[in-house]
Amino acid sequence: MALIEQGIAIAVIISISMKQSWVLYAGNTNKNGFKVLIAAEYSGVKIELVKNFEMGISNKTPEFLKMNPIGKVPVLQTPDGPIFESNAIARYGENKLRIPYSAYENFTHLKADNPLFGSSLIDYAHVEQWIDFATLEIDTNILRWFIPRIGFSVYLPPAEEATIAALKRALGALNTYLASNTYLVGHSATLADIILTCNLTLGFTRIMTKSFTSDFPHVERYFWTMVNLPNFRKILGDVKQAESVPPVQSAKKPSQAQEPAKPKATVEPKKVANNEVKKEAPKPKAEPAAEEEVAPKPKPKNPLDLLPPSKMILDEWKRLYSNTKTNFREVAIKGFWDMYDPEGYSLWFCDYKYNEENTVSYVTLNKVSGFLQRMDLARKYAFGKMLVIGSGPPFKVKGLWLFRGQQIPQFVIDECYDMELYEWQKVDITDEAQKERVNQMIEDHEPFEGEALLDSKCFK
């Protein structure tokens, strides 16, 4: 994390300094170095990147260790001296920015000269907000997914599964925001866009394949737009998306120096009567013990997999739903109730708590799409229908969900933050009115509860 913070803080400093010359010590493929160089392009600052910098060699030289005794990159050589470590760099940046809020006109003037921080105090706060998001939600999870796969830390399948879920959650939230925004802050690129794009570059080029990112179309559009802006393209070059996820490699172990062989102790032969030496029969050589193979720990089972078997096969219902094109109520709805197992599954209505906020149709639809993307972790155990209702704003969002078990799965509540945005009610299938409401939601009946349907979405 120190390297990430260093890259961000250095970029902050550069975007403020408009006329001075700087020297950057980093490899020419270092994404934290990219942040610095792109910020410099926007700020008109001349940056000299040290040539032929090689990690493991250049950062171990006495000259480099004078600038940074722990040998980490990037290091920025400024007119005031070198800077390393995130806290020191951040303090240096604060001194450059330390303007009292009462001097708002001066602050705004500074921003006008330096668009990387937006054009107002609230823009500056939003830039900082998205930098934190890019670091803590995007970069952290990409690295936690990528690093174990290339052998630089221990690979644990349950940890990878949790990391991918967290990354999908972050990308889903970003996708929803970008559905109605070209840039993160305002109407032009800021430092937040530089940080986020460089972080995404590692993911897109090394581990996030097209099949993975296609679930986040607005993130894709944003990323390819940014990397093709002139100042980005000048530094990043031609960016190509990864075609496959790297195979898991064994964790790299530090080489151990071989200990010199110890001299064998001299054993004097035993003497017996008549001063003869007794020759002992040679002992049979022990067979070398075969190395015990440590069996990998079994992947922990989802609690829903431990429930008693159900007569309802969820995939069969999903196929019936998808393949029924005509006579939907007679075929699909009847088939659903024939399959439904009230002991193994439960039905739930959900109603969005803040419908008064749904004043823009496409924003409301994107909000629902983001929710369904973040529910991906439950695909094996759930089926859902989400309806956006109304011919004009505010639009109402209502849903029907089928879950394995008698309660909403706890891992869904824990991982999908959208759950708390809805009121949840368990369906009483002995109530004919509730049962008919289930039927209408499954078949997209219109009008629904007296109102037109703007759209419906299915999770299957």
mmCIF file of N, CA and C in Angstrom, residues 94 161 252:
data_model
loop_
_atom_site.group_PDB
_atom_site.id
_atom_site.type_symbol
_atom_site.label_atom_id
_atom_site.label_comp_id
_atom_site.label_asym_id
_atom_site.label_seq_id
_atom_site.Cartn_x
_atom_site.Cartn_y
_atom_site.Cartn_z
ATOM 1 N N GLU A 94 0.721 18.801 1.192
ATOM 2 C CA GLU A 94 -0.145 19.653 2.005
ATOM 3 C C GLU A 94 0.433 21.061 2.117
ATOM 4 N N GLU A 161 -11.811 -15.953 -4.322
ATOM 5 C CA GLU A 161 -13.254 -15.825 -4.555
ATOM 6 C C GLU A 161 -13.803 -14.578 -3.863
ATOM 7 N N LYS A 252 6.833 -18.067 -5.043
ATOM 8 C CA LYS A 252 8.289 -17.989 -5.141
ATOM 9 C C LYS A 252 8.897 -17.940 -3.746
#
